Coordinates of C-alpha atoms in Angstrom, one line a residue:
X1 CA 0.0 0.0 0.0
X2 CA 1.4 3.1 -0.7
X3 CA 0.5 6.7 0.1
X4 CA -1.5 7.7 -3.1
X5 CA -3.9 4.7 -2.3
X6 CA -4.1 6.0 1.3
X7 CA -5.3 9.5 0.2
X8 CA -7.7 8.3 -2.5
X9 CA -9.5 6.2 0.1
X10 CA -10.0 9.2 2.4
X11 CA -10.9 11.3 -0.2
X12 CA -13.7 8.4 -0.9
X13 CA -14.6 8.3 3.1
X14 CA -14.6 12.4 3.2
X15 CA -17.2 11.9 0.5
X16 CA -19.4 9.3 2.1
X17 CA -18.9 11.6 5.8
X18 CA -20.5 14.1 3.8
X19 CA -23.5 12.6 1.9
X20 CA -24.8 10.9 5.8
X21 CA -24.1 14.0 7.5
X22 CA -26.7 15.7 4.7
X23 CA -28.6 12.9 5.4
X24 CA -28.9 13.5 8.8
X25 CA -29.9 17.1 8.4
X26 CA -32.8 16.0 5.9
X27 CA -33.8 13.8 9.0
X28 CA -34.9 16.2 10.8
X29 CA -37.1 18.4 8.6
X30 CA -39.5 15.7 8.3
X31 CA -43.0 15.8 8.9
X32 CA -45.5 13.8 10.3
X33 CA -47.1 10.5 8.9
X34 CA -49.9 10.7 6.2
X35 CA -53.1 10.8 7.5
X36 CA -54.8 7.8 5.4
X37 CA -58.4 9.2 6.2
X38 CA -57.5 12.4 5.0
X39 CA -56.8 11.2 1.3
X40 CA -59.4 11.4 -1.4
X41 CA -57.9 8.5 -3.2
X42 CA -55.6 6.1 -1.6
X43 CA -53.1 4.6 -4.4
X44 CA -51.7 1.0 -3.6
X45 CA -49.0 0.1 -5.9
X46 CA -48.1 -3.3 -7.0
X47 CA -45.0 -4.2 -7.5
X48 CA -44.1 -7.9 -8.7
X49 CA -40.1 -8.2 -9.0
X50 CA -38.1 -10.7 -9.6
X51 CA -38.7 -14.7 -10.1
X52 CA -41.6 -15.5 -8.2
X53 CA -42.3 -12.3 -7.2
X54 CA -45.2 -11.5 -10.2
X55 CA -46.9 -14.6 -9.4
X56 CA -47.0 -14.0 -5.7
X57 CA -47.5 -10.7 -5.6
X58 CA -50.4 -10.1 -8.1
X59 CA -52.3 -13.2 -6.1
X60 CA -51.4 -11.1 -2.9
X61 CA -53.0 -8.2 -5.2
X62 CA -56.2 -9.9 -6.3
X63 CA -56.7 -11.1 -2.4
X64 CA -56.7 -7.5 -1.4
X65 CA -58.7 -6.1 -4.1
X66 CA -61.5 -8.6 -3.1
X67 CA -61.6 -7.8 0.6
X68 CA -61.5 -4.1 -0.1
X69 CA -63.8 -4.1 -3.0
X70 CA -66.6 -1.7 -2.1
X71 CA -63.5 1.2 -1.7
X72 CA -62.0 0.1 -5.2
X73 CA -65.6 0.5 -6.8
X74 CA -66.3 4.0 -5.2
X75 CA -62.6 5.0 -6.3
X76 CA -61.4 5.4 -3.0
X77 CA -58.8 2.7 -3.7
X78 CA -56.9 2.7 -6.7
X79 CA -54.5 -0.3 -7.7
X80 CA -51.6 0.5 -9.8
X81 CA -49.1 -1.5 -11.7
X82 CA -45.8 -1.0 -11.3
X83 CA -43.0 -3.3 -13.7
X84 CA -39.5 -2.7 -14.9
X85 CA -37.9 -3.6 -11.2
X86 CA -37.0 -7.0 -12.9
X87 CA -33.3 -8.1 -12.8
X88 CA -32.7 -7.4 -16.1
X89 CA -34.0 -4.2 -16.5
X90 CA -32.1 -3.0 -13.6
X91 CA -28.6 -4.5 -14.8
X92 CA -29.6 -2.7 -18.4
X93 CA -29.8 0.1 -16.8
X94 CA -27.1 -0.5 -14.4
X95 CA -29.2 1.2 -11.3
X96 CA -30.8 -0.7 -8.5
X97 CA -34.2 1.4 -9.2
X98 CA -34.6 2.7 -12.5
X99 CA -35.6 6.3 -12.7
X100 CA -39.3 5.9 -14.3
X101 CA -40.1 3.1 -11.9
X102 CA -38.8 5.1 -8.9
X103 CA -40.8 7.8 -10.3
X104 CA -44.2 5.3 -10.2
X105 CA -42.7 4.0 -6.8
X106 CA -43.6 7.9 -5.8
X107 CA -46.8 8.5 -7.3
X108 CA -48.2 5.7 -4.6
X109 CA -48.9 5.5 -0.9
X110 CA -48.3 2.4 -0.1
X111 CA -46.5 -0.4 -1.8
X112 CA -47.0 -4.0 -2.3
X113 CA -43.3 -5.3 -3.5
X114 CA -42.3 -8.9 -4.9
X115 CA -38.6 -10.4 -4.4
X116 CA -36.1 -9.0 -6.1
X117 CA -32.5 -10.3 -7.0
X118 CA -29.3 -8.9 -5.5
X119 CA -26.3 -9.5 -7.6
X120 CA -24.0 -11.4 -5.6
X121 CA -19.8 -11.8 -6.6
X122 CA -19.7 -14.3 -9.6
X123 CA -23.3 -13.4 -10.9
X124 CA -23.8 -12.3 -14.4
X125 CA -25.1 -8.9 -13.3
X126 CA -23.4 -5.8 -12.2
X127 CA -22.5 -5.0 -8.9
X128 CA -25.5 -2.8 -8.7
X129 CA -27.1 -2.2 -5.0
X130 CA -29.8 -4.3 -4.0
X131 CA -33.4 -3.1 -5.2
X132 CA -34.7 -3.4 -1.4
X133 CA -32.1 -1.2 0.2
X134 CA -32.1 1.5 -2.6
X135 CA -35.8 1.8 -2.2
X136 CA -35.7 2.1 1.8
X137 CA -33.0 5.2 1.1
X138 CA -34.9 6.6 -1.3
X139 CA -38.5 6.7 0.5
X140 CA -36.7 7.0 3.3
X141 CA -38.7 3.6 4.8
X142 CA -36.4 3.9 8.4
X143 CA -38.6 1.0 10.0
X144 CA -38.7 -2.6 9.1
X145 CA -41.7 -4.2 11.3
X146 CA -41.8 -8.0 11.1
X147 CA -44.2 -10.3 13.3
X148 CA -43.4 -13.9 14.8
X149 CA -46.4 -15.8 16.5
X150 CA -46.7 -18.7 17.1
X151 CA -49.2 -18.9 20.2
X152 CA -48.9 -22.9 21.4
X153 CA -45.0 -22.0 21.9
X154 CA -45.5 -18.7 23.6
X155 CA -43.8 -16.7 21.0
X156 CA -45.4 -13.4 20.3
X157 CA -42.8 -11.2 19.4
X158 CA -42.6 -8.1 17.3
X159 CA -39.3 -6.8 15.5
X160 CA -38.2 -3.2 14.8
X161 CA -35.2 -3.2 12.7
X162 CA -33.5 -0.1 11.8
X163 CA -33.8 0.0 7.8
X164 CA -31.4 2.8 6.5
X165 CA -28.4 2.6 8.3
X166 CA -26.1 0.1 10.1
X167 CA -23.9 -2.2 8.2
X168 CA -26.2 -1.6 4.8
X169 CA -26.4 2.4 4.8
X170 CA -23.3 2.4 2.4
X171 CA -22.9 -0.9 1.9
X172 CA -22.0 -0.6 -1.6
X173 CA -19.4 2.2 -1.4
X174 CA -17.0 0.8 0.5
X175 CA -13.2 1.5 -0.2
X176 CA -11.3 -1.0 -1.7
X177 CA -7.8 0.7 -0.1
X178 CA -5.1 -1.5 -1.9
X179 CA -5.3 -5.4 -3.0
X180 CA -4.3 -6.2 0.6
X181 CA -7.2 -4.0 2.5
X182 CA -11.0 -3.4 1.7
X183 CA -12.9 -1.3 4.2
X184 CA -16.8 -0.9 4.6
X185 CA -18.5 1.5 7.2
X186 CA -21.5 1.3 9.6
X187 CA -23.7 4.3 10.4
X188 CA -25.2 5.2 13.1
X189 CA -26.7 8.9 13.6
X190 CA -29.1 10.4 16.4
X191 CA -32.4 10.9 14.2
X192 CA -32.2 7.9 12.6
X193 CA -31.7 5.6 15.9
X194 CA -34.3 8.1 17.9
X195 CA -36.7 7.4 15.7
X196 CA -36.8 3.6 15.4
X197 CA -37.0 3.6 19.0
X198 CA -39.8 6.0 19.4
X199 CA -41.9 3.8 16.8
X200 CA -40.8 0.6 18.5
X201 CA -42.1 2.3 22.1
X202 CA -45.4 3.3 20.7
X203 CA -46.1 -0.2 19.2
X204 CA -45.6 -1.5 22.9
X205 CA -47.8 1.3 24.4
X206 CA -50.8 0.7 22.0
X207 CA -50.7 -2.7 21.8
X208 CA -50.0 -3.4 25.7
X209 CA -46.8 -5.0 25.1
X210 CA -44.8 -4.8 28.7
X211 CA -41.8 -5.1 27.3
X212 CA -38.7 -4.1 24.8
X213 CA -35.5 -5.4 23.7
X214 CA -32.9 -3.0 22.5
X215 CA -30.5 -5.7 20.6
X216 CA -26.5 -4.8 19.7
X217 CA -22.9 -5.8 20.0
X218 CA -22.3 -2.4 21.8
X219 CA -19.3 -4.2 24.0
X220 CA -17.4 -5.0 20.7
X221 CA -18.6 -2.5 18.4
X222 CA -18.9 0.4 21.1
X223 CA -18.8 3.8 18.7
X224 CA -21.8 3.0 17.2
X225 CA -23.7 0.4 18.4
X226 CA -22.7 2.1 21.9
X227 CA -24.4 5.2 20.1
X228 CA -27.8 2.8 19.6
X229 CA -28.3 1.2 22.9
X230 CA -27.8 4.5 24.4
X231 CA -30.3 6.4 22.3
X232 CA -32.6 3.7 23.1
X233 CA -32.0 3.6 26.6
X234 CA -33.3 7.3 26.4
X235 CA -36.3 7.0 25.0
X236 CA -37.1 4.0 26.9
X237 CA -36.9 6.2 30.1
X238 CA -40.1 8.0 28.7
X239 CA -42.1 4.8 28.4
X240 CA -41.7 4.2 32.2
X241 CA -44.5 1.2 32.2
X242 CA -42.9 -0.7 29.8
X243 CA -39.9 -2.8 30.6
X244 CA -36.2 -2.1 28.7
X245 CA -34.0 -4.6 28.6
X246 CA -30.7 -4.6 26.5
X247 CA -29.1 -7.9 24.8
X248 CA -26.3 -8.5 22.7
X249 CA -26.8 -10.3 19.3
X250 CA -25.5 -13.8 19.8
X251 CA -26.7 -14.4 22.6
X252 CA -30.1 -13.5 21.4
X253 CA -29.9 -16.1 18.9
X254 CA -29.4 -18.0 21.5
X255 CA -32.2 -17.1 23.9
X256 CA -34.6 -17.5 20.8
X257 CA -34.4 -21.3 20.7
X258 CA -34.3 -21.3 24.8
X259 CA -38.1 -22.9 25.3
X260 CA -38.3 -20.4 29.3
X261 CA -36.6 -17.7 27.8
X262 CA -38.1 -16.8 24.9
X263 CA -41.4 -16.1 26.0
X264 CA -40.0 -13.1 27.8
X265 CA -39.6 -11.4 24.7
X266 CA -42.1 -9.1 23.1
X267 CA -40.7 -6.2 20.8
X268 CA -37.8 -5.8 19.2
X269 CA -36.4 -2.8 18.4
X270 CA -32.0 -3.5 17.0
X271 CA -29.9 -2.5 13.8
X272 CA -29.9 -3.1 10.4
X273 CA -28.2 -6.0 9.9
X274 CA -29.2 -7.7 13.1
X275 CA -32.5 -7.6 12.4
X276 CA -31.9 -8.9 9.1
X277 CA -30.6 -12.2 10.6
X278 CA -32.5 -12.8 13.0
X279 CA -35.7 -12.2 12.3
X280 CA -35.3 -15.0 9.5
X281 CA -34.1 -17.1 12.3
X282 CA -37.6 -16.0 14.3
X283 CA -39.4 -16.8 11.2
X284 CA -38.4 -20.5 11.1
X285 CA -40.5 -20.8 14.6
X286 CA -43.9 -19.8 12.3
X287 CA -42.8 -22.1 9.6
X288 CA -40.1 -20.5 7.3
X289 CA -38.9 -17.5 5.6
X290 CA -42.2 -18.1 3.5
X291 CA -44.5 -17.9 6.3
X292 CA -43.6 -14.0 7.2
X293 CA -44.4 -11.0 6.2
X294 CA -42.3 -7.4 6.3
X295 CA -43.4 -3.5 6.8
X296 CA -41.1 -1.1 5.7
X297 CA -42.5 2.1 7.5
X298 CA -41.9 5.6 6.5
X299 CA -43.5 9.1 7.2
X300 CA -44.5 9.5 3.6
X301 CA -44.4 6.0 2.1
X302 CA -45.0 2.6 3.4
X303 CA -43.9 -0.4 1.3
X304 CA -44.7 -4.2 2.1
X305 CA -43.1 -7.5 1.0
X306 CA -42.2 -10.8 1.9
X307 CA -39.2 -11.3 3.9
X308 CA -37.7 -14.9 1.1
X309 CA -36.1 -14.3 -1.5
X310 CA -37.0 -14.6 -5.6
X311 CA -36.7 -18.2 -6.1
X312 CA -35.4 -17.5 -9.9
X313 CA -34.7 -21.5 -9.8
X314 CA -38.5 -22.5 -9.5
X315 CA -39.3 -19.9 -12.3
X316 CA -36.5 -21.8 -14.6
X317 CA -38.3 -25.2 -13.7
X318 CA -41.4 -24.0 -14.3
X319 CA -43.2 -24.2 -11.4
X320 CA -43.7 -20.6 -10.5
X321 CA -47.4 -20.9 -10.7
X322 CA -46.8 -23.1 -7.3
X323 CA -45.3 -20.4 -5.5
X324 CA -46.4 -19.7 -1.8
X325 CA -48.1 -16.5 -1.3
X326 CA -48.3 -16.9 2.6
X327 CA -45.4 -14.3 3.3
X328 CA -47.0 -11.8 1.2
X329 CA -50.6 -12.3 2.0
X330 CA -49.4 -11.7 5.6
X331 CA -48.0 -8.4 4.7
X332 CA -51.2 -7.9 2.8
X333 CA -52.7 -7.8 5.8
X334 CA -50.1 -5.6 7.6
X335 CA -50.8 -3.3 5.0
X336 CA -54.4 -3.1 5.5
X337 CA -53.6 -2.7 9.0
X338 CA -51.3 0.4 8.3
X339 CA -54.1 2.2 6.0
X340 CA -56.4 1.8 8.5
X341 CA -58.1 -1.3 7.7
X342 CA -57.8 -3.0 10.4
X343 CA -61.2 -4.9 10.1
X344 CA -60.0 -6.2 6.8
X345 CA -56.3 -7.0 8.4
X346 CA -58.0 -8.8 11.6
X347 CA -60.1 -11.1 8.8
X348 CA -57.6 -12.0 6.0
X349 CA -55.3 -13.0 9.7
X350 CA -57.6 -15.5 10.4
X351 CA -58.2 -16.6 7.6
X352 CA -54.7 -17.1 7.3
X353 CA -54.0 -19.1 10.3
X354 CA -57.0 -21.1 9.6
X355 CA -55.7 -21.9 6.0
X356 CA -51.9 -22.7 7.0
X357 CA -52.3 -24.1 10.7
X358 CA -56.0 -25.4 11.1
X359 CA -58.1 -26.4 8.5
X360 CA -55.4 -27.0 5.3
X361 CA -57.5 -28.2 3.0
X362 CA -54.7 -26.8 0.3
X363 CA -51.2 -27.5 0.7
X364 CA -48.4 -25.2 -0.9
X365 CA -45.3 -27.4 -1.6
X366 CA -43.5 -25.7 -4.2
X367 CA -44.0 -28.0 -6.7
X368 CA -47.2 -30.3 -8.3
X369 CA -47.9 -32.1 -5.3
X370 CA -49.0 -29.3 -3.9
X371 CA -51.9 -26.4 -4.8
X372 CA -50.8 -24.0 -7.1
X373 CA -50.3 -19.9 -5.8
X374 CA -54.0 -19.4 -7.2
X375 CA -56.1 -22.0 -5.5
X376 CA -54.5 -21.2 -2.3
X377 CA -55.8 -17.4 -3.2
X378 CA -59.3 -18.6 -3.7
X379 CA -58.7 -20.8 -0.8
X380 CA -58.5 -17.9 1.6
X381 CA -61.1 -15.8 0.1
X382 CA -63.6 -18.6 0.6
X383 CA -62.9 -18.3 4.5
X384 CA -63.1 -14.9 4.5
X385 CA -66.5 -15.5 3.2
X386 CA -67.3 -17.8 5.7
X387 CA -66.1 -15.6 8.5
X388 CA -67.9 -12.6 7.3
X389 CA -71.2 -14.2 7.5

């Protein structure tokens, strides 16, 4: 390594410094959280993605068009269509969101997202940044909310993961100093970890939850993860009912599979990449990755997904049209839930559990011997039916 390699890379972290400390600023202008009520027409895009995200996703689509039917008659609900966030559009265009679809992305108030691919070393695709944490930056979604219950184990818990910062804020400009060093960064700033918290807090207030778990590694990685905890700690003081407890992240992992422990746990609230990991570990508890659904939670926008990935193998052996649309029919309902649905949310939730855990009738396994994406959509609108009479 020599000098001139030195100086380029802080040139390149100067940069970065720069463009979060900007970010920061823009933090704190914002304003409150749309009023759903308010709007005379409430525009839900639908965005399929990647692999099986089409298939999935429109089913999800058609589910939620039929339990809000009466408001997409009257206009009061508008679907719209949102494509081009495939793989290979992006790599043509070498950008993890193309402009015109970000620009559609925009024009909505909430979002219902597919999977999409993120190149990975080796892959025939550019090194672009992943379509999920491009979108988060740029409609600034700072919350991801994920659910785990399963209630004959105990588990009822509640994640807040911090979704524009962490490990992933910049996590595809890092500095590649010389052939013998490569740096990345993790970001941590005040408005950003403040309010993640304060969201996290309020979820526990409203929904009588007792307790909340501020998760880091802030005895290893003290600057900023020591920033976190403290921030949280903070806030926590001005929930004085509810319970704050503070873990680090391996032994969470841990705790999660302890059968007395666990139950302890309610919400959630820990950095990006944390809750990345583990709430795919809580998801195995509910059944799998395909069993959960995500909110990514803004003050302007709101956009909802499963938490798997784009299965672009089950697409190339043609069996897409059995793809499982049980992670994204439960953010369906999380959706509703956020627009103020919650009638709608509390019915296509037990419908839900009584199509996957109770009843199952239909089976999704991925492949012939099971239902295909569609029944299992027709499935659960029958039992909304039934429940609604």
């Amino acid at each position: 390594m020599n000098e001139q390699q030195i100086q380029e890379a802080v040139k390149k972290f100067e940069a970065l410094v720069r463009t979060q400390q900007e970010r920061a600023e823009r933090i704190k202008q914002e304003k409150d959280f749309v009023d759903y009520d308010a709007l005379d027409q409430l525009v839900i895009g639908v965005c399929g993605g990647d692999g099986i995200g089409p298939v999935i996703t429109n089913e999800s689509a058609r589910v939620l068009k039929f339990l809000l039917a009466d408001e997409v008659t009257s206009g009061k609900v508008v679907f719209k269509q949102i494509d081009g966030l495939t793989i290979e559009n992006r790599a043509a265009q070498n950008k993890a969101i193309p402009d015109d679809v970000l620009e559609e992305l925009k024009a909505c108030h909430v979002i219902l997202k597919g999977p999409t691919t993120t190149p990975r070393a080796g892959d025939p695709w550019p090194n672009i940044e992943s379509a999920n944490v491009a979108m988060r930056k740029e409609l600034d979604l700072f919350a991801n909310m994920r659910p785990v219950k399963v209630p004959d184990k105990g588990i009822d818990w509640t994640f807040f993961r911090e979704n524009t910062e962490g490990g992933y804020a910049v996590g595809s400009q890092g500095v590649h100093v010389s052939d013998d060093l490569a740096m990345d960064f993790v970001v941590t700033t005040t408005e950003g970890t403040e309010r993640i918290a304060r969201l996290a807090y309020e979820y526990a207030k409203k929904n009588k939850k007792d307790r909340v778990s501020i998760i880091t590694k802030a005895n290893v990685i003290k600057t900023t993860d020591g920033k976190f905890l403290k921030l949280c700690q903070a806030i926590g003081k001005e929930y004085p009912d509810i319970v704050t407890d503070d873990w680090y992240i391996d032994i969470t992992t841990a705790k999660l599979i302890d059968e007395k422990r666990r139950r302890d746990f309610k919400v959630f609230v820990l950095p990006n990449l944390y809750g990345d990991i583990i709430t795919d570990e809580a998801a195995e508890f509910q059944g799998g990755v395909g069993t959960a659904g995500s909110a990514n939670i803004g003050k302007r926008y709101a956009m909802f997904e499963a938490i798997h990935g784009s299965a672009p193998r089950m697409v190339a052996e043609g069996r897409g049209q059995y793809a499982d649309p049980c992670s994204m029919l439960r953010a369906s309902a999380m959706l509703l839930s956020h627009i103020g649905r919650q009638d709608k949310a509390d019915l296509l939730e037990r419908a839900l559990d009584i199509c996957m855990y109770e009843e199952k009738k239909l089976t999704i396994t991925g492949r012939d011997t099971g239902c295909t994406c569609a029944a299992f959509g027709d499935y659960v609108m029958q039992t909304v039916e039934k429940l609604s009479k």
